[in-house]
């Protein structure tokens, strides 16, 4: 819910920076803006996820986004398993080629972790649940060791 100030209460301070969006097609008349909550929420409309073009504006879009995020998080756990198996096979053969391959796999894992973190930072309870549940189920299916330590952000 958006509250507008009365004209008498709105004041422009010349020393204050103007944080308005001056890009064509992004003004107030061009449609809903992305909600940018910095607190935990359960919003179902105008939630932008990672990209401005990934905007949730209905329950159907929320469900499909949460399902995609769940699968993405589950897939991240599978990728950890796959890379672990691959590294076990490559143990002892530290050629330049295998080191490049290992670095590329690491880069992919790092990118996926950051994207999941950015999804988490929407502070949207539905999306956070999708990240957590997908990761937990993926860990259950693919992990070969118990979760003793928490991994860093990446």
PDB file of C-alpha atoms in Angstrom:
ATOM      1  CA  UNK A   1       0.000   0.000   0.000  1.00  0.00           C
ATOM      2  CA  UNK A   2       1.466   3.307  -1.086  1.00  0.00           C
ATOM      3  CA  UNK A   3       0.738   6.479   0.855  1.00  0.00           C
ATOM      4  CA  UNK A   4       1.103   9.811  -0.896  1.00  0.00           C
ATOM      5  CA  UNK A   5       2.141  12.912   0.982  1.00  0.00           C
ATOM      6  CA  UNK A   6       0.038  16.042   0.842  1.00  0.00           C
ATOM      7  CA  UNK A   7       1.583  18.745  -1.412  1.00  0.00           C
ATOM      8  CA  UNK A   8       2.112  21.027   1.582  1.00  0.00           C
ATOM      9  CA  UNK A   9       4.192  18.333   3.293  1.00  0.00           C
ATOM     10  CA  UNK A  10       6.416  17.580   0.296  1.00  0.00           C
ATOM     11  CA  UNK A  11       9.573  19.650   0.335  1.00  0.00           C
ATOM     12  CA  UNK A  12      12.538  19.585  -1.955  1.00  0.00           C
ATOM     13  CA  UNK A  13      15.885  20.043  -0.299  1.00  0.00           C
ATOM     14  CA  UNK A  14      18.440  21.372  -2.791  1.00  0.00           C
ATOM     15  CA  UNK A  15      21.333  19.800  -0.870  1.00  0.00           C
ATOM     16  CA  UNK A  16      19.681  16.363  -0.853  1.00  0.00           C
ATOM     17  CA  UNK A  17      20.558  14.097  -3.769  1.00  0.00           C
ATOM     18  CA  UNK A  18      17.790  13.246  -6.226  1.00  0.00           C
ATOM     19  CA  UNK A  19      17.382   9.463  -6.233  1.00  0.00           C
ATOM     20  CA  UNK A  20      14.529   9.479  -8.735  1.00  0.00           C
ATOM     21  CA  UNK A  21      14.560   7.167 -11.716  1.00  0.00           C
ATOM     22  CA  UNK A  22      14.917   9.270 -14.855  1.00  0.00           C
ATOM     23  CA  UNK A  23      15.184   6.506 -17.438  1.00  0.00           C
ATOM     24  CA  UNK A  24      12.591   6.517 -20.240  1.00  0.00           C
ATOM     25  CA  UNK A  25       9.771   4.048 -19.671  1.00  0.00           C
ATOM     26  CA  UNK A  26      10.494   3.626 -15.966  1.00  0.00           C
ATOM     27  CA  UNK A  27       8.495   6.495 -14.537  1.00  0.00           C
ATOM     28  CA  UNK A  28       5.466   6.305 -12.300  1.00  0.00           C
ATOM     29  CA  UNK A  29       3.090   5.955 -15.238  1.00  0.00           C
ATOM     30  CA  UNK A  30       4.841   2.921 -16.774  1.00  0.00           C
ATOM     31  CA  UNK A  31       3.484   0.260 -14.418  1.00  0.00           C
ATOM     32  CA  UNK A  32       4.286  -1.273 -11.042  1.00  0.00           C
ATOM     33  CA  UNK A  33       7.752  -0.968  -9.577  1.00  0.00           C
ATOM     34  CA  UNK A  34       9.690  -3.748  -7.910  1.00  0.00           C
ATOM     35  CA  UNK A  35       9.246  -3.889  -4.170  1.00  0.00           C
ATOM     36  CA  UNK A  36      12.639  -3.627  -2.469  1.00  0.00           C
ATOM     37  CA  UNK A  37      11.899  -4.723   1.074  1.00  0.00           C
ATOM     38  CA  UNK A  38      14.864  -4.980   3.402  1.00  0.00           C
ATOM     39  CA  UNK A  39      12.850  -6.851   6.007  1.00  0.00           C
ATOM     40  CA  UNK A  40      11.336 -10.309   6.069  1.00  0.00           C
ATOM     41  CA  UNK A  41       8.076 -10.353   4.071  1.00  0.00           C
ATOM     42  CA  UNK A  42       5.468 -12.565   2.422  1.00  0.00           C
ATOM     43  CA  UNK A  43       4.787 -10.329  -0.597  1.00  0.00           C
ATOM     44  CA  UNK A  44       3.121 -11.905  -3.601  1.00  0.00           C
ATOM     45  CA  UNK A  45       3.113  -8.918  -5.952  1.00  0.00           C
ATOM     46  CA  UNK A  46       5.835  -6.754  -7.516  1.00  0.00           C
ATOM     47  CA  UNK A  47       8.628  -8.950  -6.202  1.00  0.00           C
ATOM     48  CA  UNK A  48      11.635  -8.765  -8.493  1.00  0.00           C
ATOM     49  CA  UNK A  49      13.978 -11.723  -8.280  1.00  0.00           C
ATOM     50  CA  UNK A  50      17.604 -11.071  -9.286  1.00  0.00           C
ATOM     51  CA  UNK A  51      16.610  -9.336 -12.548  1.00  0.00           C
ATOM     52  CA  UNK A  52      14.101  -6.540 -13.116  1.00  0.00           C
ATOM     53  CA  UNK A  53      12.520  -8.683 -15.842  1.00  0.00           C
ATOM     54  CA  UNK A  54      11.868 -11.525 -13.337  1.00  0.00           C
ATOM     55  CA  UNK A  55       8.923  -9.847 -11.628  1.00  0.00           C
ATOM     56  CA  UNK A  56       6.388 -11.832  -9.643  1.00  0.00           C
ATOM     57  CA  UNK A  57       2.964 -10.263  -9.943  1.00  0.00           C
ATOM     58  CA  UNK A  58       0.548 -13.174  -9.316  1.00  0.00           C
ATOM     59  CA  UNK A  59       0.193 -16.307  -7.248  1.00  0.00           C
ATOM     60  CA  UNK A  60       0.861 -18.417 -10.351  1.00  0.00           C
ATOM     61  CA  UNK A  61       4.131 -16.581 -11.022  1.00  0.00           C
ATOM     62  CA  UNK A  62       5.053 -16.917  -7.348  1.00  0.00           C
ATOM     63  CA  UNK A  63       4.402 -20.665  -7.435  1.00  0.00           C
ATOM     64  CA  UNK A  64       6.359 -21.165 -10.671  1.00  0.00           C
ATOM     65  CA  UNK A  65       9.235 -19.006  -9.417  1.00  0.00           C
ATOM     66  CA  UNK A  66       9.366 -20.873  -6.104  1.00  0.00           C
ATOM     67  CA  UNK A  67       9.317 -24.200  -7.973  1.00  0.00           C
ATOM     68  CA  UNK A  68      12.156 -23.062 -10.244  1.00  0.00           C
ATOM     69  CA  UNK A  69      14.165 -21.783  -7.248  1.00  0.00           C
ATOM     70  CA  UNK A  70      13.561 -25.061  -5.383  1.00  0.00           C
ATOM     71  CA  UNK A  71      14.889 -27.021  -8.385  1.00  0.00           C
ATOM     72  CA  UNK A  72      17.814 -24.613  -8.812  1.00  0.00           C
ATOM     73  CA  UNK A  73      18.799 -25.022  -5.154  1.00  0.00           C
ATOM     74  CA  UNK A  74      18.384 -28.803  -5.376  1.00  0.00           C
ATOM     75  CA  UNK A  75      20.531 -28.774  -8.520  1.00  0.00           C
ATOM     76  CA  UNK A  76      23.235 -26.818  -6.712  1.00  0.00           C
ATOM     77  CA  UNK A  77      23.508 -29.674  -4.223  1.00  0.00           C
ATOM     78  CA  UNK A  78      23.698 -32.202  -7.046  1.00  0.00           C
ATOM     79  CA  UNK A  79      26.461 -30.123  -8.629  1.00  0.00           C
ATOM     80  CA  UNK A  80      28.439 -30.253  -5.362  1.00  0.00           C
ATOM     81  CA  UNK A  81      28.077 -34.033  -5.369  1.00  0.00           C
ATOM     82  CA  UNK A  82      29.051 -34.327  -9.046  1.00  0.00           C
ATOM     83  CA  UNK A  83      32.124 -32.109  -8.662  1.00  0.00           C
ATOM     84  CA  UNK A  84      33.172 -34.110  -5.572  1.00  0.00           C
ATOM     85  CA  UNK A  85      32.940 -37.368  -7.539  1.00  0.00           C
ATOM     86  CA  UNK A  86      34.809 -35.799 -10.446  1.00  0.00           C
ATOM     87  CA  UNK A  87      37.558 -34.524  -8.134  1.00  0.00           C
ATOM     88  CA  UNK A  88      37.967 -38.001  -6.614  1.00  0.00           C
ATOM     89  CA  UNK A  89      38.482 -39.450 -10.090  1.00  0.00           C
ATOM     90  CA  UNK A  90      41.013 -36.765 -10.974  1.00  0.00           C
ATOM     91  CA  UNK A  91      43.020 -37.080  -7.750  1.00  0.00           C
ATOM     92  CA  UNK A  92      46.653 -37.571  -8.589  1.00  0.00           C
ATOM     93  CA  UNK A  93      46.449 -36.155 -12.103  1.00  0.00           C
ATOM     94  CA  UNK A  94      46.940 -32.432 -11.561  1.00  0.00           C
ATOM     95  CA  UNK A  95      47.601 -31.546 -15.162  1.00  0.00           C
ATOM     96  CA  UNK A  96      46.955 -28.084 -16.486  1.00  0.00           C
ATOM     97  CA  UNK A  97      43.799 -29.343 -18.182  1.00  0.00           C
ATOM     98  CA  UNK A  98      42.325 -30.877 -15.011  1.00  0.00           C
ATOM     99  CA  UNK A  99      43.163 -27.740 -13.020  1.00  0.00           C
ATOM    100  CA  UNK A 100      41.365 -25.605 -15.618  1.00  0.00           C
ATOM    101  CA  UNK A 101      38.358 -27.942 -15.524  1.00  0.00           C
ATOM    102  CA  UNK A 102      38.281 -27.857 -11.722  1.00  0.00           C
ATOM    103  CA  UNK A 103      38.454 -24.051 -11.782  1.00  0.00           C
ATOM    104  CA  UNK A 104      35.570 -23.845 -14.265  1.00  0.00           C
ATOM    105  CA  UNK A 105      33.424 -26.155 -12.120  1.00  0.00           C
ATOM    106  CA  UNK A 106      34.316 -24.058  -9.068  1.00  0.00           C
ATOM    107  CA  UNK A 107      33.343 -20.887 -10.930  1.00  0.00           C
ATOM    108  CA  UNK A 108      29.962 -22.389 -11.818  1.00  0.00           C
ATOM    109  CA  UNK A 109      29.361 -23.426  -8.200  1.00  0.00           C
ATOM    110  CA  UNK A 110      30.388 -19.963  -7.005  1.00  0.00           C
ATOM    111  CA  UNK A 111      28.007 -18.267  -9.464  1.00  0.00           C
ATOM    112  CA  UNK A 112      25.101 -20.487  -8.428  1.00  0.00           C
ATOM    113  CA  UNK A 113      25.797 -19.791  -4.745  1.00  0.00           C
ATOM    114  CA  UNK A 114      25.764 -16.047  -5.328  1.00  0.00           C
ATOM    115  CA  UNK A 115      22.513 -16.243  -7.296  1.00  0.00           C
ATOM    116  CA  UNK A 116      20.913 -18.234  -4.465  1.00  0.00           C
ATOM    117  CA  UNK A 117      22.174 -15.640  -1.985  1.00  0.00           C
ATOM    118  CA  UNK A 118      20.640 -12.844  -4.084  1.00  0.00           C
ATOM    119  CA  UNK A 119      17.327 -14.720  -4.183  1.00  0.00           C
ATOM    120  CA  UNK A 120      17.536 -15.098  -0.403  1.00  0.00           C
ATOM    121  CA  UNK A 121      18.158 -11.354  -0.121  1.00  0.00           C
ATOM    122  CA  UNK A 122      14.687 -10.596  -1.488  1.00  0.00           C
ATOM    123  CA  UNK A 123      13.739 -11.378   2.148  1.00  0.00           C
ATOM    124  CA  UNK A 124      10.614 -13.021   0.728  1.00  0.00           C
ATOM    125  CA  UNK A 125       9.532 -15.924   2.933  1.00  0.00           C
ATOM    126  CA  UNK A 126       8.212 -18.009   0.041  1.00  0.00           C
ATOM    127  CA  UNK A 127      11.436 -17.691  -1.937  1.00  0.00           C
ATOM    128  CA  UNK A 128      13.618 -18.273   1.131  1.00  0.00           C
ATOM    129  CA  UNK A 129      11.637 -21.445   1.828  1.00  0.00           C
ATOM    130  CA  UNK A 130      12.188 -22.593  -1.771  1.00  0.00           C
ATOM    131  CA  UNK A 131      15.964 -22.048  -1.461  1.00  0.00           C
ATOM    132  CA  UNK A 132      16.149 -23.820   1.906  1.00  0.00           C
ATOM    133  CA  UNK A 133      13.887 -26.752   1.047  1.00  0.00           C
ATOM    134  CA  UNK A 134      15.563 -27.348  -2.319  1.00  0.00           C
ATOM    135  CA  UNK A 135      18.995 -27.270  -0.697  1.00  0.00           C
ATOM    136  CA  UNK A 136      17.914 -29.525   2.150  1.00  0.00           C
ATOM    137  CA  UNK A 137      16.334 -32.113  -0.138  1.00  0.00           C
ATOM    138  CA  UNK A 138      19.314 -31.957  -2.486  1.00  0.00           C
ATOM    139  CA  UNK A 139      21.671 -32.447   0.439  1.00  0.00           C
ATOM    140  CA  UNK A 140      19.583 -35.389   1.639  1.00  0.00           C
ATOM    141  CA  UNK A 141      19.708 -37.057  -1.791  1.00  0.00           C
ATOM    142  CA  UNK A 142      23.270 -36.278  -2.855  1.00  0.00           C
ATOM    143  CA  UNK A 143      25.461 -35.639   0.167  1.00  0.00           C
ATOM    144  CA  UNK A 144      27.855 -38.373   1.124  1.00  0.00           C
ATOM    145  CA  UNK A 145      28.614 -36.889   4.528  1.00  0.00           C
ATOM    146  CA  UNK A 146      26.530 -35.339   7.299  1.00  0.00           C
ATOM    147  CA  UNK A 147      26.165 -31.567   7.452  1.00  0.00           C
ATOM    148  CA  UNK A 148      28.700 -30.956  10.202  1.00  0.00           C
ATOM    149  CA  UNK A 149      29.845 -27.516   9.157  1.00  0.00           C
ATOM    150  CA  UNK A 150      28.028 -24.671   7.502  1.00  0.00           C
ATOM    151  CA  UNK A 151      29.575 -23.651   4.190  1.00  0.00           C
ATOM    152  CA  UNK A 152      30.477 -20.020   3.594  1.00  0.00           C
ATOM    153  CA  UNK A 153      28.357 -17.935   1.248  1.00  0.00           C
ATOM    154  CA  UNK A 154      30.145 -19.591  -1.644  1.00  0.00           C
TER     155      UNK A 154
END
